[in-house]
Coordinates of C-alpha atoms and ligand atoms in Angstrom, one line a residue:
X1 CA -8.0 -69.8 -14.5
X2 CA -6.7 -69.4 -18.1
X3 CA -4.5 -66.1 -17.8
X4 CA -3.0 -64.6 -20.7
X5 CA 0.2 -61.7 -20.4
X6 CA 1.2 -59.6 -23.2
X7 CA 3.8 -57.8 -23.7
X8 CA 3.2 -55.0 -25.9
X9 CA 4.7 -53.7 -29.2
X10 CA 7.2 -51.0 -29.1
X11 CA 6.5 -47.7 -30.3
X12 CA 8.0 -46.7 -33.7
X13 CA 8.3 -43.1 -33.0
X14 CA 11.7 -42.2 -34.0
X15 CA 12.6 -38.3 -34.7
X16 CA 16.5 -38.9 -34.8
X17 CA 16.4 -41.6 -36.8
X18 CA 14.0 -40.1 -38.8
X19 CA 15.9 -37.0 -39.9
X20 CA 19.6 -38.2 -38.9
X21 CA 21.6 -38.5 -41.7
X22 CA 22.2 -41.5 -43.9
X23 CA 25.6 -42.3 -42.5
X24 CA 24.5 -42.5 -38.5
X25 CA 20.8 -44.5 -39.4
X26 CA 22.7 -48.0 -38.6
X27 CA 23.9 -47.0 -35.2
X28 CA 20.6 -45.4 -34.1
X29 CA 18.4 -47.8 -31.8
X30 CA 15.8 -48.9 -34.0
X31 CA 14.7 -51.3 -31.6
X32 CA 16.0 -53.0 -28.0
X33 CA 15.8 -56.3 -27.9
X34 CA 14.8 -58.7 -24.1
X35 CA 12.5 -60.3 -22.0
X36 CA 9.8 -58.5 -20.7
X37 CA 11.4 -59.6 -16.8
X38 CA 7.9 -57.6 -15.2
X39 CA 5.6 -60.0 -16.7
X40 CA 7.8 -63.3 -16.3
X41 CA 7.2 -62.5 -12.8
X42 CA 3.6 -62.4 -12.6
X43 CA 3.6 -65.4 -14.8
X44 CA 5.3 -67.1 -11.9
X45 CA 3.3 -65.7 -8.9
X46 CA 0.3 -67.2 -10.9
X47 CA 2.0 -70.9 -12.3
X48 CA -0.3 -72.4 -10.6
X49 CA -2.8 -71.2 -13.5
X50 CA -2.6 -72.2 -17.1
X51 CA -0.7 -69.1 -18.3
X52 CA -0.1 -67.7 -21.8
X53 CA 2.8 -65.0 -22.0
X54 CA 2.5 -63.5 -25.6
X55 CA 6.0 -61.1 -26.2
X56 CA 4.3 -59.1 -29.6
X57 CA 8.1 -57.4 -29.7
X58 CA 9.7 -60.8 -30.2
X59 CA 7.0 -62.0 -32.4
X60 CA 7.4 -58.7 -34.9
X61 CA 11.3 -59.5 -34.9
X62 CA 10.7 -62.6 -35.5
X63 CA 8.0 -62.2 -38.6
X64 CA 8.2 -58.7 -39.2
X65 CA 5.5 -59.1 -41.6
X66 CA 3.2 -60.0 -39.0
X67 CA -0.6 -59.2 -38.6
X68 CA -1.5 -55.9 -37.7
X69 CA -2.1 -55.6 -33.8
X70 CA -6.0 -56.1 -34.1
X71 CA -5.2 -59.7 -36.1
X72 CA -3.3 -60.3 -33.5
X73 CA -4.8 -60.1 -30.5
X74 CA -8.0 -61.3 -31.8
X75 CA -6.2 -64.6 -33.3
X76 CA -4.7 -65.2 -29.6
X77 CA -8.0 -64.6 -27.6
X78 CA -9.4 -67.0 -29.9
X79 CA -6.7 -69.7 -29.2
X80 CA -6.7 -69.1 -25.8
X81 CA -9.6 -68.2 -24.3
X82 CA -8.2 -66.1 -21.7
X83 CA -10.9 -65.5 -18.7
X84 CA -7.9 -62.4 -17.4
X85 CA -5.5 -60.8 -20.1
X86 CA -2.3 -59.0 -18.1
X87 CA -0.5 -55.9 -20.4
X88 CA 2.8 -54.6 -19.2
X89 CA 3.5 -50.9 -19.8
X90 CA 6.1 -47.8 -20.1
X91 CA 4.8 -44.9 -21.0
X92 CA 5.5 -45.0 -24.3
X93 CA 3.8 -48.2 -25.2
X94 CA 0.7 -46.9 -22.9
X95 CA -1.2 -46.7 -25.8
X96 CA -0.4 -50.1 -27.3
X97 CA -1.2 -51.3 -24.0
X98 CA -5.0 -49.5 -23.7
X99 CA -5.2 -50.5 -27.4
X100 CA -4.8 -54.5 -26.3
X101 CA -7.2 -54.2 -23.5
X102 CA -9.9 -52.6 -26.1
X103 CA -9.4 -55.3 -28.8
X104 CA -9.7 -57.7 -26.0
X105 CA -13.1 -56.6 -25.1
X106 CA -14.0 -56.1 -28.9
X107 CA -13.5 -60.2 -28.9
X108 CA -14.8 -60.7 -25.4
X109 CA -16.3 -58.3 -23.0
X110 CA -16.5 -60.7 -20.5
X111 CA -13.1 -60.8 -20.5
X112 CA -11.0 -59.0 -17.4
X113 CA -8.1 -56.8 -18.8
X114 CA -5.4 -55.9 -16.1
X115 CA -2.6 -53.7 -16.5
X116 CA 0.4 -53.3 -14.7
X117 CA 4.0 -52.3 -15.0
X118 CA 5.9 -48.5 -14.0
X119 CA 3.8 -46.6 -16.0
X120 CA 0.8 -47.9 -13.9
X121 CA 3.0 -47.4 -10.7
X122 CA 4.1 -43.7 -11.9
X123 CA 0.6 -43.1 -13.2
X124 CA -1.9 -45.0 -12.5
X125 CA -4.8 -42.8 -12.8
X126 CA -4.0 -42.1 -16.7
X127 CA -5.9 -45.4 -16.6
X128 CA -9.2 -44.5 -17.3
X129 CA -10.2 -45.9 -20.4
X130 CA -13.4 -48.2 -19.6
X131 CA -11.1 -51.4 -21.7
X132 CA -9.0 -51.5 -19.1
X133 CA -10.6 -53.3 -16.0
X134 CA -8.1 -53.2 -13.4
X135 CA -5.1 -51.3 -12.7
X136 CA -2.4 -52.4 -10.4
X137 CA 0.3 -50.4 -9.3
X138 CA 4.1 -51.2 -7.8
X139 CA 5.6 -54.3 -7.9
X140 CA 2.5 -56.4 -7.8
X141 CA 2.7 -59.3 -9.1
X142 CA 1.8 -60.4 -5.5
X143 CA -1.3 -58.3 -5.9
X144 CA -2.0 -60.1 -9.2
X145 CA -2.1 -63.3 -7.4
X146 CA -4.4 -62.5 -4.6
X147 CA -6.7 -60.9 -7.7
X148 CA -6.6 -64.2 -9.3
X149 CA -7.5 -66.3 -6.4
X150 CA -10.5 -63.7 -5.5
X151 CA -12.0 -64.2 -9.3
X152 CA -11.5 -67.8 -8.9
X153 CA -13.3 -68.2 -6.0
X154 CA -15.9 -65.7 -6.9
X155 CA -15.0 -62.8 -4.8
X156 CA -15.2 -59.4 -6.0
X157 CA -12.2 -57.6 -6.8
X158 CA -13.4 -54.8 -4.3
X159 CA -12.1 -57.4 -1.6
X160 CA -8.3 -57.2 -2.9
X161 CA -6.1 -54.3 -1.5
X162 CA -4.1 -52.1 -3.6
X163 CA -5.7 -52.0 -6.8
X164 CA -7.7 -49.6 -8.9
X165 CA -11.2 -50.7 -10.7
X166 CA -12.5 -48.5 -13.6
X167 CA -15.8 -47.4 -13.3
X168 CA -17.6 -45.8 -15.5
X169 CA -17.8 -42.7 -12.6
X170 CA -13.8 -43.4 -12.7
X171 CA -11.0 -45.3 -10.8
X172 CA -11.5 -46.2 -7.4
X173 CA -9.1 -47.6 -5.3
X174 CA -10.0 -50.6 -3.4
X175 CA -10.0 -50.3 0.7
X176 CA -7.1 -51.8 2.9
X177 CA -3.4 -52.0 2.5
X178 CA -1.7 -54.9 0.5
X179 CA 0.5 -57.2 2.4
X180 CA 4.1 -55.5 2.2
X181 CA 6.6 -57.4 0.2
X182 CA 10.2 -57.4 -0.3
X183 CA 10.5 -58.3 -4.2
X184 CA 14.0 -58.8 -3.9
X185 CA 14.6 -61.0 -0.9
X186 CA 12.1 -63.1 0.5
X187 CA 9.2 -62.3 -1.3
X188 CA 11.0 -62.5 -5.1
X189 CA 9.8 -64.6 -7.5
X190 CA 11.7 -66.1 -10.2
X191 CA 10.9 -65.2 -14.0
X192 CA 9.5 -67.7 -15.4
X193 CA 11.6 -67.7 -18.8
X194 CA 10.0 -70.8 -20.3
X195 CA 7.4 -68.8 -21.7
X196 CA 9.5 -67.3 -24.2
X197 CA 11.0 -70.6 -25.9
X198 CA 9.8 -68.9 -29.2
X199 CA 10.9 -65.7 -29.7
X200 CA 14.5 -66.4 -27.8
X201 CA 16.7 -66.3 -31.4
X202 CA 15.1 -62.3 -31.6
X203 CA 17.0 -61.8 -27.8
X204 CA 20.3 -61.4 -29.6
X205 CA 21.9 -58.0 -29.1
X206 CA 24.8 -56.5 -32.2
X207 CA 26.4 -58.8 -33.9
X208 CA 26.5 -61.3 -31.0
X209 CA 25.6 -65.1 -31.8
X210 CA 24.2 -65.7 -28.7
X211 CA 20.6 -64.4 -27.1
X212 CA 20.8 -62.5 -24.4
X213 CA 18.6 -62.6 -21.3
X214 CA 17.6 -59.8 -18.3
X215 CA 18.5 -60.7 -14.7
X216 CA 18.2 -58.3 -11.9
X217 CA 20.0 -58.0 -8.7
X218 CA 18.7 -55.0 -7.4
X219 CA 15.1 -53.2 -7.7
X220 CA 15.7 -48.9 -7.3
X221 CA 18.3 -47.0 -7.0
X222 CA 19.4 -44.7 -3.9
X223 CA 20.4 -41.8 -6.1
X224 CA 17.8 -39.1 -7.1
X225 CA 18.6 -38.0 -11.1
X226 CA 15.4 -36.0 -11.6
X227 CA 14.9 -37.5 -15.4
X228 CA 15.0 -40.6 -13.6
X229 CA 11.7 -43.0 -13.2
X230 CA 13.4 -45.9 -11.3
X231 CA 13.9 -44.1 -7.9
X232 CA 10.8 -42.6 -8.2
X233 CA 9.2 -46.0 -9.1
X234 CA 10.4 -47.0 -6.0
X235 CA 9.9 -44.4 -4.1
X236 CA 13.9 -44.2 -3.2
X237 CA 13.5 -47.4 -2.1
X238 CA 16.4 -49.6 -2.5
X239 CA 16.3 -53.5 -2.2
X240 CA 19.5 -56.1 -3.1
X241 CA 18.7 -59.6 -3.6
X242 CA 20.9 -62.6 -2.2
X243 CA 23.9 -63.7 -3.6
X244 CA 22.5 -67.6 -2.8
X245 CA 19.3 -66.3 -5.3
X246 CA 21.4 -64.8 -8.3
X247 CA 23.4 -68.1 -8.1
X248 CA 21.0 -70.2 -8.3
X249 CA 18.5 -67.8 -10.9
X250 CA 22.1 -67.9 -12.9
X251 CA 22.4 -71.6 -13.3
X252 CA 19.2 -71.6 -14.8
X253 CA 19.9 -69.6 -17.6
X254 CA 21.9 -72.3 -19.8
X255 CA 20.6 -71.1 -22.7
X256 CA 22.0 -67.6 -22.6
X257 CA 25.5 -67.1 -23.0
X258 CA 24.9 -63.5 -22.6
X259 CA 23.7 -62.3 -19.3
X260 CA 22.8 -58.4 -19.0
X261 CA 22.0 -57.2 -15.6
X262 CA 18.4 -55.2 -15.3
X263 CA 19.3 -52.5 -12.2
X264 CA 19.5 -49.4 -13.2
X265 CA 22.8 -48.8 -11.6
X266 CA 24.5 -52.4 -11.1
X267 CA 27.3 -51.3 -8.6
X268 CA 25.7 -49.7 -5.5
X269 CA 26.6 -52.0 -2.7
X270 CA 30.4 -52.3 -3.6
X271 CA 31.5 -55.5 -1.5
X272 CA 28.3 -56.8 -2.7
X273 CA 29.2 -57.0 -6.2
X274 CA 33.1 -58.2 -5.4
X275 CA 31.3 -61.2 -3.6
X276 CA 29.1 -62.1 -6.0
X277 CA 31.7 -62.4 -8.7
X278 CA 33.5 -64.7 -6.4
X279 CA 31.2 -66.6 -6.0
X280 CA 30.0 -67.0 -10.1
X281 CA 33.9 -67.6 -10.7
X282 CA 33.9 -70.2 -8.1
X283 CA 30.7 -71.9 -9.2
X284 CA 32.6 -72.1 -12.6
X285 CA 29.4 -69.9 -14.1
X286 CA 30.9 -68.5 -17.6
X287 CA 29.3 -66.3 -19.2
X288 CA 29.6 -62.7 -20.7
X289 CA 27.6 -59.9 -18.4
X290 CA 26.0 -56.6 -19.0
X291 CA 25.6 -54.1 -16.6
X292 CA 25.3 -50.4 -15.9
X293 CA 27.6 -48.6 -13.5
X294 CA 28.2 -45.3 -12.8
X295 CA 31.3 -43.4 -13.7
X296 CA 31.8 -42.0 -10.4
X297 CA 32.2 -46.2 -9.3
X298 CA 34.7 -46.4 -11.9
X299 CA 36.5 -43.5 -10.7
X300 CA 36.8 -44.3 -7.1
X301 CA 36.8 -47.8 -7.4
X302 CA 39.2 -49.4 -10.3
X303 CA 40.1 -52.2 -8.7
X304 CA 36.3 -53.9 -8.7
X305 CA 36.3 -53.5 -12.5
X306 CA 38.9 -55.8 -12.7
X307 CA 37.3 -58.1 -10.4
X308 CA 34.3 -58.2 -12.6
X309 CA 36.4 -58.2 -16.1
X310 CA 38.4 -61.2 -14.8
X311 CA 34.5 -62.5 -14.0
X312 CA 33.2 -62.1 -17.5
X313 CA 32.0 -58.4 -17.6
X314 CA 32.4 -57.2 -21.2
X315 CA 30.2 -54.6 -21.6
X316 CA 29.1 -51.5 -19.2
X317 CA 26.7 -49.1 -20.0
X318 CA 27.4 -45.5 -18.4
X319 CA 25.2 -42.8 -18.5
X320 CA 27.6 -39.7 -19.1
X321 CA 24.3 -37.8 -19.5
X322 CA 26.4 -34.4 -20.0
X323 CA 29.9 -33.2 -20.6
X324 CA 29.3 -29.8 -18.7
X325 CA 29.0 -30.0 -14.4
X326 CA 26.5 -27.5 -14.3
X327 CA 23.9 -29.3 -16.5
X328 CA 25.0 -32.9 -14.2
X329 CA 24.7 -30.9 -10.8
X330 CA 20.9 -29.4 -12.4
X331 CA 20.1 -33.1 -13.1
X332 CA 21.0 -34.1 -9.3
X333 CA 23.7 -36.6 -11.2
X334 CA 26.1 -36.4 -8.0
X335 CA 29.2 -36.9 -10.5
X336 CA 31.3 -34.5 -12.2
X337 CA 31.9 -35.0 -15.9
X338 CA 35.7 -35.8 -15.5
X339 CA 34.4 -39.1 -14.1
X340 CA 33.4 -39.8 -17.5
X341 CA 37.1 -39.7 -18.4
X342 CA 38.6 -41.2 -15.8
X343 CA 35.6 -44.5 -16.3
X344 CA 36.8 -44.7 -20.0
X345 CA 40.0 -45.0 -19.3
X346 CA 39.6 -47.7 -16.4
X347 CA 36.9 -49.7 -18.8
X348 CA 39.9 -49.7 -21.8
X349 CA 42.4 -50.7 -19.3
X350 CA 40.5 -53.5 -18.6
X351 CA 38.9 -55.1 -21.8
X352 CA 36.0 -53.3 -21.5
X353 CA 33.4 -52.0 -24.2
X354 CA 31.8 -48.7 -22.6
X355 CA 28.4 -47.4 -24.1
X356 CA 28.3 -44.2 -22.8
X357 CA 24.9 -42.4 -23.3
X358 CA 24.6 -38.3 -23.4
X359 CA 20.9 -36.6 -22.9
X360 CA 20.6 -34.0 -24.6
X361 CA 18.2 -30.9 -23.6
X362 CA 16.1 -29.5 -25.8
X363 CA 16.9 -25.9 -25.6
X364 CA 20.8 -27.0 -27.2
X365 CA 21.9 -24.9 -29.6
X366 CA 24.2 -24.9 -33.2
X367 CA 27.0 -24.0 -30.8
X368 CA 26.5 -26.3 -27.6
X369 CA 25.8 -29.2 -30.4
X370 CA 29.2 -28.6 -31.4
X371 CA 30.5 -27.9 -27.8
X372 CA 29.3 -31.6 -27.1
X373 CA 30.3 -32.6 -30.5
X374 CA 34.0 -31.8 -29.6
X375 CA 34.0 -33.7 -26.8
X376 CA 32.7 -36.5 -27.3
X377 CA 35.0 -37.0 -30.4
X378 CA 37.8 -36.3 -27.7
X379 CA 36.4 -38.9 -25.4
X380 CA 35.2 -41.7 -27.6
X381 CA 33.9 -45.0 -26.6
X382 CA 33.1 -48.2 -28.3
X383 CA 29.3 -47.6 -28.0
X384 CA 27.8 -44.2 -27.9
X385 CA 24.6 -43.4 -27.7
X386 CA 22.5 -39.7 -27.7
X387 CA 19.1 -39.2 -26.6
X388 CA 17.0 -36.7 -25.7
X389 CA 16.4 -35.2 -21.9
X390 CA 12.7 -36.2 -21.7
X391 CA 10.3 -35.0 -18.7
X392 CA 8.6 -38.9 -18.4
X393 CA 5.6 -38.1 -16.9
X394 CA 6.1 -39.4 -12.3
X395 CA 9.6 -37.8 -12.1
X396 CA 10.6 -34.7 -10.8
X397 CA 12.1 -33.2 -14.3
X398 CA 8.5 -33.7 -15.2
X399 CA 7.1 -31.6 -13.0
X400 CA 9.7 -28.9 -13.4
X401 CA 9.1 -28.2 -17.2
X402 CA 5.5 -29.6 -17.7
X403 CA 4.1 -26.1 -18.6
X404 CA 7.0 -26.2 -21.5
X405 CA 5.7 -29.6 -22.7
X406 CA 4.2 -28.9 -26.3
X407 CA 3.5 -32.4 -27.4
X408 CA 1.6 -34.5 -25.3
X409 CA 1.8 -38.0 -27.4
X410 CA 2.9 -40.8 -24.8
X411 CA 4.0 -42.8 -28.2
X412 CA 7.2 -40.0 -28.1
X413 CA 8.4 -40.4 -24.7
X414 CA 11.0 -43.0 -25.4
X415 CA 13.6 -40.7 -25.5
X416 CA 13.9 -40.5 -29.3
X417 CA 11.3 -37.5 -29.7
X418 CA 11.9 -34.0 -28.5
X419 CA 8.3 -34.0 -26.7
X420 CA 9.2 -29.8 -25.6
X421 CA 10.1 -26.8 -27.6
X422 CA 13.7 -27.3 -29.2
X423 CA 16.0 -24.1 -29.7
X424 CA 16.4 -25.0 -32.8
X425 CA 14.2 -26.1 -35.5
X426 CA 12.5 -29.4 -34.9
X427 CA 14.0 -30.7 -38.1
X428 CA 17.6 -29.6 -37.5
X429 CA 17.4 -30.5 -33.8
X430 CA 16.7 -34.3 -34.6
X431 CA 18.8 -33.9 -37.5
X432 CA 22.1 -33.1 -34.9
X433 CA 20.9 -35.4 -32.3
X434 CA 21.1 -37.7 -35.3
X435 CA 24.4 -37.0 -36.8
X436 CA 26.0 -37.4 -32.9
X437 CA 25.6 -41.1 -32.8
X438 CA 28.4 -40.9 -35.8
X439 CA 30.8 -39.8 -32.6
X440 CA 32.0 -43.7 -31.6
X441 CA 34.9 -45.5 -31.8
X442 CA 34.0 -48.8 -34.3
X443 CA 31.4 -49.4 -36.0
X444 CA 29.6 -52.3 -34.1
X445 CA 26.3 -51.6 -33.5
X446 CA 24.6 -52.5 -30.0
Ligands
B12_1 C1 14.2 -55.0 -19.1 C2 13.9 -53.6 -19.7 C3 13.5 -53.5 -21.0 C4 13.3 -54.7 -21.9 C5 12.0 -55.4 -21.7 C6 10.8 -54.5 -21.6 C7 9.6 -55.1 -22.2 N1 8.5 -55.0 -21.5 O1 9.7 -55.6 -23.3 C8 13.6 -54.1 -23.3 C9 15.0 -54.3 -23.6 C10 12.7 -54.7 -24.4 C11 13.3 -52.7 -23.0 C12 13.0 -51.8 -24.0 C13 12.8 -50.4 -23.8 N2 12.8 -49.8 -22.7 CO1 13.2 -50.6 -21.0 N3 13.9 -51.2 -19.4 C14 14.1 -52.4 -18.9 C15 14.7 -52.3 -17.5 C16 16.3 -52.3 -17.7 C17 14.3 -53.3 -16.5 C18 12.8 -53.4 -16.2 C19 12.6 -54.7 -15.4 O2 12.6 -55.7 -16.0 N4 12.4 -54.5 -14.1 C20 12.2 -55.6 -13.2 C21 10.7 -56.1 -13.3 C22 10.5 -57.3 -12.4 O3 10.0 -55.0 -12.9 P1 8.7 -54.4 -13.7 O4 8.9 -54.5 -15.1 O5 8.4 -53.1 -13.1 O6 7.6 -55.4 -13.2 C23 7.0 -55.5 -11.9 C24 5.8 -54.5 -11.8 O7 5.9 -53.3 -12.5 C25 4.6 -55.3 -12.1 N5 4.2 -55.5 -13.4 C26 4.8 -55.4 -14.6 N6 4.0 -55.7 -15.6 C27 2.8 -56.1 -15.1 C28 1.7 -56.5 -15.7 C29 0.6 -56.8 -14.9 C30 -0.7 -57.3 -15.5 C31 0.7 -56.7 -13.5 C32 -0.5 -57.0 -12.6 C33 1.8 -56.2 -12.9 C34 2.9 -55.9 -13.7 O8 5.0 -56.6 -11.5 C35 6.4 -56.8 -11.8 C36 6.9 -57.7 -10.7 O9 6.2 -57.5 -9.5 C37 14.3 -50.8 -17.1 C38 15.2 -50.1 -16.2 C39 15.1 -50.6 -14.8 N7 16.2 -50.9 -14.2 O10 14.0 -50.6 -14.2 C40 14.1 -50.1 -18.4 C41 13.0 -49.1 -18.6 C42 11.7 -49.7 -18.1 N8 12.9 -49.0 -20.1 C43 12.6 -47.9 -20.5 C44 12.5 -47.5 -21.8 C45 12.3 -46.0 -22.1 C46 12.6 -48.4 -22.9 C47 12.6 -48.1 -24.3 C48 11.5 -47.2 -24.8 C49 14.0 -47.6 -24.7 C50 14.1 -47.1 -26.1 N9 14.4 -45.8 -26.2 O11 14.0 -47.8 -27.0 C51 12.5 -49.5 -24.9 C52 11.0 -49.8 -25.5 C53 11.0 -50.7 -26.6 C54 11.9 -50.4 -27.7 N10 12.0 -49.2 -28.2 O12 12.6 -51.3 -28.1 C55 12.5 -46.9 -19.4 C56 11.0 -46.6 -19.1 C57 10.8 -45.1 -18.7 C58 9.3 -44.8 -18.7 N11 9.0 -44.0 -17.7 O13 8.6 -45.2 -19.5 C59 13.2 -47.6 -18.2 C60 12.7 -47.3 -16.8 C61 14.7 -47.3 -18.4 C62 15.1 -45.9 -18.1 N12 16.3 -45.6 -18.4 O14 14.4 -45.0 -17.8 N13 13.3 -52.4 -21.7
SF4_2 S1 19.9 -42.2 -13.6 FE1 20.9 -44.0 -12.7 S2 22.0 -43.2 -10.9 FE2 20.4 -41.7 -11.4 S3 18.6 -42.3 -10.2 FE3 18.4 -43.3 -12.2 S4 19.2 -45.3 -11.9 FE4 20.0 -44.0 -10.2

């Protein structure tokens, strides 16, 4: 079957870097840059198809005076003739994604549109506009597979467990239970990276020549933040892949010098992570890695970071989240903010560049802005960045404050947007938000 994937634009919603201050604009994310790793895997549970994957965020970095989304779409339906078109979403590109399934059936109503991805898993029944065929939750690319070979051979897609089919009385879910897989161990699928031989120049990250690509070596996380979509996207569920499979996934990844790992939290299974930098230093696999890892690791464990500096580990991303206990003990963080110091300090010790990233809640005021203000000019790190504490819509902060949600705009919840009421004026909330992101030690951009 001719099956096209497309990864959808970002959204370009941006209240901090909208009224942040001249001076902190360049250190603001305007945009993160990588592969979209979700639909590389479909791509490969369905090779045996003649697949299209379409990444629209590398093709806007890489002609950023591109078509408009509708010229877009409707000039690669036209190439490719896709019989199924796949879309990938997060909440906040849910709209892009519905917006690709309804230009798809503008050009082609016999066309199948499919969407998948965590916002589908978190929220699958926000799926109910009639462009969008099929919805399939979790990590399905499995699912996606037996979906194909069902249309192929002419089944309905009633006969295929574990996905939803818009009606025009609404979603209903098909009957039976999908085989279980384990998408990390015997049932994981390589990304199929040869897809994106077009837009890999836009993968670079900062000032760094090389592109960078996403592996990941564990899906979930066993903590329980309550801002956090990953553990409920997994329902707590924690799976590690192989060492034997990150070795060989790494030695196919020649053409990026820059590796960043995709778990959430990198460092769970300690001796796991000492092992498998053995083994890439004994393989003689150089190359400069990305990860997140908690600060309470750090803390406890100094002696792995400089098993995995002397491995290539240049960069750590740490979610401080809050220099105050009480707010890190509300969000269920299970680490007190003097791990933040300590994990500095180890990460300098060792070579490190630290991007440590603060939420901040929405009910801050003049003084706890410069509370946190203080602090973080006290504790600064090479990278920093400051978001906003955002209910995303499956997690359990989500249902604790939804009555207090005032704007209901998917498009916002990026972090970037204050989506509830802010203590202080909208304006002059973004506009502090903003000004934070000056609070770094450098002025290297990532
Ligand atoms: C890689 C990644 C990216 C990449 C690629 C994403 C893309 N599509 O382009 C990049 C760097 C571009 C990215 C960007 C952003 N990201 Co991001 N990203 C991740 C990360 C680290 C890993 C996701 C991943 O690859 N998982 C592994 C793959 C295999 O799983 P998967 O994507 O879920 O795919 C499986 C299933 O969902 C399903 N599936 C997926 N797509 C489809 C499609 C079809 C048709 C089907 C059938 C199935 C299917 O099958 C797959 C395999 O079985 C996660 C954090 C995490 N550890 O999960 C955050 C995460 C997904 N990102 C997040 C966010 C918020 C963003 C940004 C908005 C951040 C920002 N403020 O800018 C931006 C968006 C764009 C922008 N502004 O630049 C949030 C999403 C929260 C939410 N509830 O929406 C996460 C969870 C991080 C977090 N801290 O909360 N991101
Ligand atoms: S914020 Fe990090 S540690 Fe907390 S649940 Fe999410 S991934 Fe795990």
């Amino acid at each position: 079957m001719k099956i096209l994937l497309v990864n959808p634009p970002r959204s370009t919603e941006n209240a901090i870097l909208k009224y942040a201050p001249e001076a902190a604009k360049r250190f603001i994310h305007k945009k993160l840059i990588g592969p979209p790793l979700g639909l590389l895997t479909v791509a490969a549970a369905v090779a045996d198809h003649d697949v299209t994957v379409f990444d629209i965020k590398g093709e806007y970095d890489l002609v950023p005076e591109n078509l408009s989304l509708e010229l877009l779409i409707t000039r690669l339906v036209r190439e490719y003739r896709p019989e199924v078109v796949g879309v990938t979403t997060i909440t906040s590109e849910f709209d892009a994604s519905v917006e690709i399934c309804r230009i798809v059936k503008r050009c082609d109503p016999r066309i199948r549109t499919v969407a998948g991805g965590l916002h589908a898993t978190l929220c699958p029944r926000d799926f109910t506009d009639l462009a969008v065929d099929i919805t399939i939750p979790g990590q399905s690319a499995h699912i996606f597979r037996e979906l194909i070979r069902a249309l192929e051979s002419g089944r309905s897609p009633e006969t295929v467990p574990g996905i939803l089919i818009n009606t025009p009385e609404g979603l209903r879910k098909t009957k039976g239970i999908p085989r279980p897989v384990d998408p990390a161990g015997p049932d994981y699928l390589m990304p199929d990276r040869t897809h994106l031989k077009r837009w890999i120049d836009t993968y670079r990250v900062g000032n760094n020549p090389w592109p960078t690509t996403y592996l990941f070596t564990s899906l979930g996380c066993p903590y329980k933040c309550t801002f956090c979509s990953i553990w409920t996207q997994f329902r707590g569920k924690y799976y590690q892949r192989t060492i034997d499979s990150l070795i060989a996934e790494l030695k196919t990844l020649d053409e990026y010098p820059v590796v960043r790992f995709a778990d959430a939290n990198t460092v769970v299974d300690e001796e796991f992570m000492v092992e498998l930098f053995r083994r890439i230093g004994a393989e003689g696999i150089r190359k400069e890695f990305v990860m997140d890892i908690r600060a309470d690791v750090v803390a406890r464990r100094p002696d792995i970071i400089k098993i995995l500096a002397q491995g290539g580990l240049k960069v750590v991303i740490c979610g401080f989240e809050s220099f105050r206990d009480e707010e890190l003990k509300r969000y269920r963080k299970a680490s007190p903010a003097y791990d933040n110091q300590v994990a500095v300090k180890v990460f300098e010790e060792n070579g490190i560049s630290v991007r440590g990233n603060y939420v901040i809640p929405t009910d801050y005021t003049e003084k706890d802005f410069d509370a946190l203000a203080e602090y973080a000019d006290r504790n600064r790190v090479v990278y920093a960045g400051y978001t906003i504490l955002t209910p995303m819509p499956g997690t359990v902060f989500y249902n604790q404050v939804r009555k207090q949600i005032v704007d209901p705009d998917y498009r916002k919840y990026n972090f970037f947007n204050a989506v509830m009421k802010t203590a202080l004026p909208y304006e002059a909330f973004h506009a502090r938000v903003g000004s934070l992101w000056l609070i770094k030690k450098g002025t290297d951009v990532i």
